[in-house]
PDB file of C-alpha atoms in Angstrom:
ATOM      1  CA  UNK W   1      49.272 -59.119   5.103  1.00 87.00           C
ATOM      2  CA  UNK W   2      46.779 -61.867   6.209  1.00 92.00           C
ATOM      3  CA  UNK W   3      44.226 -60.701   8.557  1.00 96.00           C
ATOM      4  CA  UNK W   4      41.816 -62.684  10.675  1.00 97.00           C
ATOM      5  CA  UNK W   5      38.944 -60.924  12.434  1.00 97.00           C
ATOM      6  CA  UNK W   6      36.823 -62.849  14.859  1.00 97.00           C
ATOM      7  CA  UNK W   7      33.296 -61.863  15.981  1.00 98.00           C
ATOM      8  CA  UNK W   8      30.273 -63.511  17.679  1.00 98.00           C
ATOM      9  CA  UNK W   9      31.436 -63.860  21.152  1.00 98.00           C
ATOM     10  CA  UNK W  10      29.389 -62.752  24.125  1.00 98.00           C
ATOM     11  CA  UNK W  11      27.828 -63.818  27.368  1.00 98.00           C
ATOM     12  CA  UNK W  12      25.401 -66.730  27.611  1.00 98.00           C
ATOM     13  CA  UNK W  13      23.899 -69.005  30.133  1.00 98.00           C
ATOM     14  CA  UNK W  14      24.825 -72.641  30.431  1.00 98.00           C
ATOM     15  CA  UNK W  15      23.110 -74.699  27.847  1.00 98.00           C
ATOM     16  CA  UNK W  16      22.993 -71.824  25.411  1.00 98.00           C
ATOM     17  CA  UNK W  17      24.567 -71.463  21.939  1.00 98.00           C
ATOM     18  CA  UNK W  18      26.881 -69.076  20.090  1.00 98.00           C
ATOM     19  CA  UNK W  19      28.311 -68.905  16.617  1.00 98.00           C
ATOM     20  CA  UNK W  20      31.720 -67.476  16.127  1.00 98.00           C
ATOM     21  CA  UNK W  21      32.858 -66.163  12.861  1.00 98.00           C
ATOM     22  CA  UNK W  22      36.319 -65.547  11.513  1.00 98.00           C
ATOM     23  CA  UNK W  23      36.631 -63.368   8.435  1.00 97.00           C
ATOM     24  CA  UNK W  24      39.984 -63.850   6.559  1.00 95.00           C
ATOM     25  CA  UNK W  25      41.523 -61.444   4.141  1.00 94.00           C
ATOM     26  CA  UNK W  26      44.839 -60.421   2.534  1.00 94.00           C
ATOM     27  CA  UNK W  27      46.109 -63.627   1.309  1.00 89.00           C
ATOM     28  CA  UNK W  28      46.886 -64.847  -2.183  1.00 88.00           C
ATOM     29  CA  UNK W  29      46.796 -68.553  -1.503  1.00 89.00           C
ATOM     30  CA  UNK W  30      43.973 -70.136   0.552  1.00 90.00           C
ATOM     31  CA  UNK W  31      45.328 -71.333   3.863  1.00 94.00           C
ATOM     32  CA  UNK W  32      45.734 -75.143   4.099  1.00 95.00           C
ATOM     33  CA  UNK W  33      44.421 -75.258   7.583  1.00 96.00           C
ATOM     34  CA  UNK W  34      42.269 -73.145   9.755  1.00 97.00           C
ATOM     35  CA  UNK W  35      41.166 -73.541  13.279  1.00 98.00           C
ATOM     36  CA  UNK W  36      39.854 -72.271  16.569  1.00 98.00           C
ATOM     37  CA  UNK W  37      41.825 -72.140  19.769  1.00 98.00           C
ATOM     38  CA  UNK W  38      40.870 -70.824  23.224  1.00 98.00           C
ATOM     39  CA  UNK W  39      42.594 -69.541  26.354  1.00 98.00           C
ATOM     40  CA  UNK W  40      41.034 -69.135  29.788  1.00 97.00           C
ATOM     41  CA  UNK W  41      42.656 -66.961  32.357  1.00 93.00           C
ATOM     42  CA  UNK W  42      45.790 -68.579  33.905  1.00 95.00           C
ATOM     43  CA  UNK W  43      45.762 -71.371  31.333  1.00 97.00           C
ATOM     44  CA  UNK W  44      47.652 -72.348  28.221  1.00 97.00           C
ATOM     45  CA  UNK W  45      46.033 -71.761  24.825  1.00 97.00           C
ATOM     46  CA  UNK W  46      44.351 -74.913  23.661  1.00 97.00           C
ATOM     47  CA  UNK W  47      43.032 -76.271  20.509  1.00 98.00           C
ATOM     48  CA  UNK W  48      39.268 -76.439  20.065  1.00 98.00           C
ATOM     49  CA  UNK W  49      38.798 -77.549  16.470  1.00 98.00           C
ATOM     50  CA  UNK W  50      40.707 -77.415  13.142  1.00 98.00           C
ATOM     51  CA  UNK W  51      39.911 -78.253   9.563  1.00 97.00           C
ATOM     52  CA  UNK W  52      41.596 -78.403   6.202  1.00 96.00           C
ATOM     53  CA  UNK W  53      40.113 -75.710   3.837  1.00 93.00           C
ATOM     54  CA  UNK W  54      40.142 -78.159   0.912  1.00 88.00           C
ATOM     55  CA  UNK W  55      37.777 -80.529   2.918  1.00 84.00           C
ATOM     56  CA  UNK W  56      38.102 -84.058   4.071  1.00 86.00           C
ATOM     57  CA  UNK W  57      39.545 -83.451   7.569  1.00 94.00           C
ATOM     58  CA  UNK W  58      38.374 -81.936  10.846  1.00 96.00           C
ATOM     59  CA  UNK W  59      39.363 -82.555  14.297  1.00 97.00           C
ATOM     60  CA  UNK W  60      37.945 -81.661  17.642  1.00 98.00           C
ATOM     61  CA  UNK W  61      39.050 -81.547  21.279  1.00 98.00           C
ATOM     62  CA  UNK W  62      37.423 -84.223  23.266  1.00 98.00           C
ATOM     63  CA  UNK W  63      36.003 -81.586  25.541  1.00 98.00           C
ATOM     64  CA  UNK W  64      33.913 -80.171  22.717  1.00 98.00           C
ATOM     65  CA  UNK W  65      33.025 -83.227  20.554  1.00 98.00           C
ATOM     66  CA  UNK W  66      29.398 -83.442  19.841  1.00 98.00           C
ATOM     67  CA  UNK W  67      28.722 -79.935  20.995  1.00 98.00           C
ATOM     68  CA  UNK W  68      30.795 -77.726  18.670  1.00 98.00           C
ATOM     69  CA  UNK W  69      30.980 -77.760  14.867  1.00 98.00           C
ATOM     70  CA  UNK W  70      33.741 -76.090  12.708  1.00 98.00           C
ATOM     71  CA  UNK W  71      32.911 -75.167   9.270  1.00 97.00           C
ATOM     72  CA  UNK W  72      33.975 -72.773   6.411  1.00 96.00           C
ATOM     73  CA  UNK W  73      32.356 -70.885   3.692  1.00 94.00           C
ATOM     74  CA  UNK W  74      35.088 -70.651   1.040  1.00 87.00           C
ATOM     75  CA  UNK W  75      33.085 -68.148  -0.997  1.00 90.00           C
ATOM     76  CA  UNK W  76      32.963 -65.736   1.926  1.00 93.00           C
ATOM     77  CA  UNK W  77      36.527 -66.605   3.223  1.00 93.00           C
ATOM     78  CA  UNK W  78      34.869 -67.123   6.530  1.00 96.00           C
ATOM     79  CA  UNK W  79      35.489 -69.731   9.266  1.00 97.00           C
ATOM     80  CA  UNK W  80      32.712 -70.680  11.744  1.00 98.00           C
ATOM     81  CA  UNK W  81      32.413 -72.389  15.108  1.00 98.00           C
ATOM     82  CA  UNK W  82      28.865 -73.291  16.121  1.00 98.00           C
ATOM     83  CA  UNK W  83      28.939 -73.872  19.868  1.00 98.00           C
ATOM     84  CA  UNK W  84      25.886 -75.642  21.451  1.00 98.00           C
ATOM     85  CA  UNK W  85      25.298 -76.772  24.983  1.00 98.00           C
ATOM     86  CA  UNK W  86      27.692 -74.436  26.292  1.00 98.00           C
ATOM     87  CA  UNK W  87      29.189 -75.013  29.748  1.00 98.00           C
ATOM     88  CA  UNK W  88      30.930 -72.573  32.178  1.00 97.00           C
ATOM     89  CA  UNK W  89      34.202 -74.361  31.501  1.00 97.00           C
ATOM     90  CA  UNK W  90      33.943 -73.042  27.880  1.00 98.00           C
ATOM     91  CA  UNK W  91      34.530 -69.494  29.054  1.00 98.00           C
ATOM     92  CA  UNK W  92      37.696 -68.249  27.334  1.00 98.00           C
ATOM     93  CA  UNK W  93      39.040 -65.905  24.748  1.00 98.00           C
ATOM     94  CA  UNK W  94      38.648 -67.577  21.389  1.00 98.00           C
ATOM     95  CA  UNK W  95      41.153 -67.192  18.586  1.00 98.00           C
ATOM     96  CA  UNK W  96      40.971 -67.966  14.943  1.00 98.00           C
ATOM     97  CA  UNK W  97      44.153 -69.231  13.281  1.00 98.00           C
ATOM     98  CA  UNK W  98      45.285 -69.891   9.640  1.00 97.00           C
ATOM     99  CA  UNK W  99      48.109 -72.008   8.478  1.00 96.00           C
ATOM    100  CA  UNK W 100      49.851 -72.421   5.128  1.00 95.00           C
ATOM    101  CA  UNK W 101      52.058 -75.401   5.655  1.00 93.00           C
ATOM    102  CA  UNK W 102      50.789 -78.170   3.262  1.00 92.00           C
ATOM    103  CA  UNK W 103      50.157 -81.308   5.216  1.00 91.00           C
ATOM    104  CA  UNK W 104      50.054 -79.726   8.613  1.00 94.00           C
ATOM    105  CA  UNK W 105      46.683 -79.389  10.332  1.00 96.00           C
ATOM    106  CA  UNK W 106      46.576 -80.250  14.029  1.00 95.00           C
ATOM    107  CA  UNK W 107      46.387 -78.506  17.399  1.00 96.00           C
ATOM    108  CA  UNK W 108      50.232 -77.857  17.144  1.00 94.00           C
ATOM    109  CA  UNK W 109      50.666 -74.053  17.168  1.00 90.00           C
ATOM    110  CA  UNK W 110      53.573 -74.417  14.831  1.00 91.00           C
ATOM    111  CA  UNK W 111      51.026 -75.355  12.079  1.00 92.00           C
ATOM    112  CA  UNK W 112      49.652 -71.848  12.001  1.00 96.00           C
ATOM    113  CA  UNK W 113      51.165 -68.760  10.657  1.00 94.00           C
ATOM    114  CA  UNK W 114      48.468 -66.141  11.602  1.00 97.00           C
ATOM    115  CA  UNK W 115      46.227 -65.484  14.505  1.00 97.00           C
ATOM    116  CA  UNK W 116      43.277 -63.198  15.117  1.00 97.00           C
ATOM    117  CA  UNK W 117      42.806 -60.860  18.077  1.00 97.00           C
ATOM    118  CA  UNK W 118      40.266 -63.058  19.786  1.00 97.00           C
ATOM    119  CA  UNK W 119      36.632 -62.861  20.831  1.00 98.00           C
ATOM    120  CA  UNK W 120      35.517 -63.394  24.415  1.00 98.00           C
ATOM    121  CA  UNK W 121      32.924 -66.138  25.315  1.00 98.00           C
ATOM    122  CA  UNK W 122      31.570 -66.070  28.790  1.00 98.00           C
ATOM    123  CA  UNK W 123      29.191 -68.913  29.985  1.00 98.00           C
ATOM    124  CA  UNK W 124      27.413 -68.443  33.355  1.00 98.00           C
ATOM    125  CA  UNK W 125      26.016 -71.270  35.398  1.00 95.00           C
TER     126      UNK W 125
END
């Protein structure tokens, strides 16, 4: 059973930084795509950043371009999200996701088979 465990969330003031981690385990084949999503209270879950684990493709939401960086350490089976210049509107529960459908890597939730439990990020002004 694939398991995704997020960590690194917390409370920070606007302009600060956080790095989220997602430790993946329990799979035989490496996911084709991994990504970060977030959900604020009363809002739909939205894509933040995704990448193909084989390299060569990454995609960011316009709202985080230039501030957030998604990366993966294949040796550690860990996905990261470096978040800089945080804004109050970045406050949300952040979820890690993994997808095994070859050729599918986007913000479409159907591209992902497994989800983590989430880690809370709170940015105060």
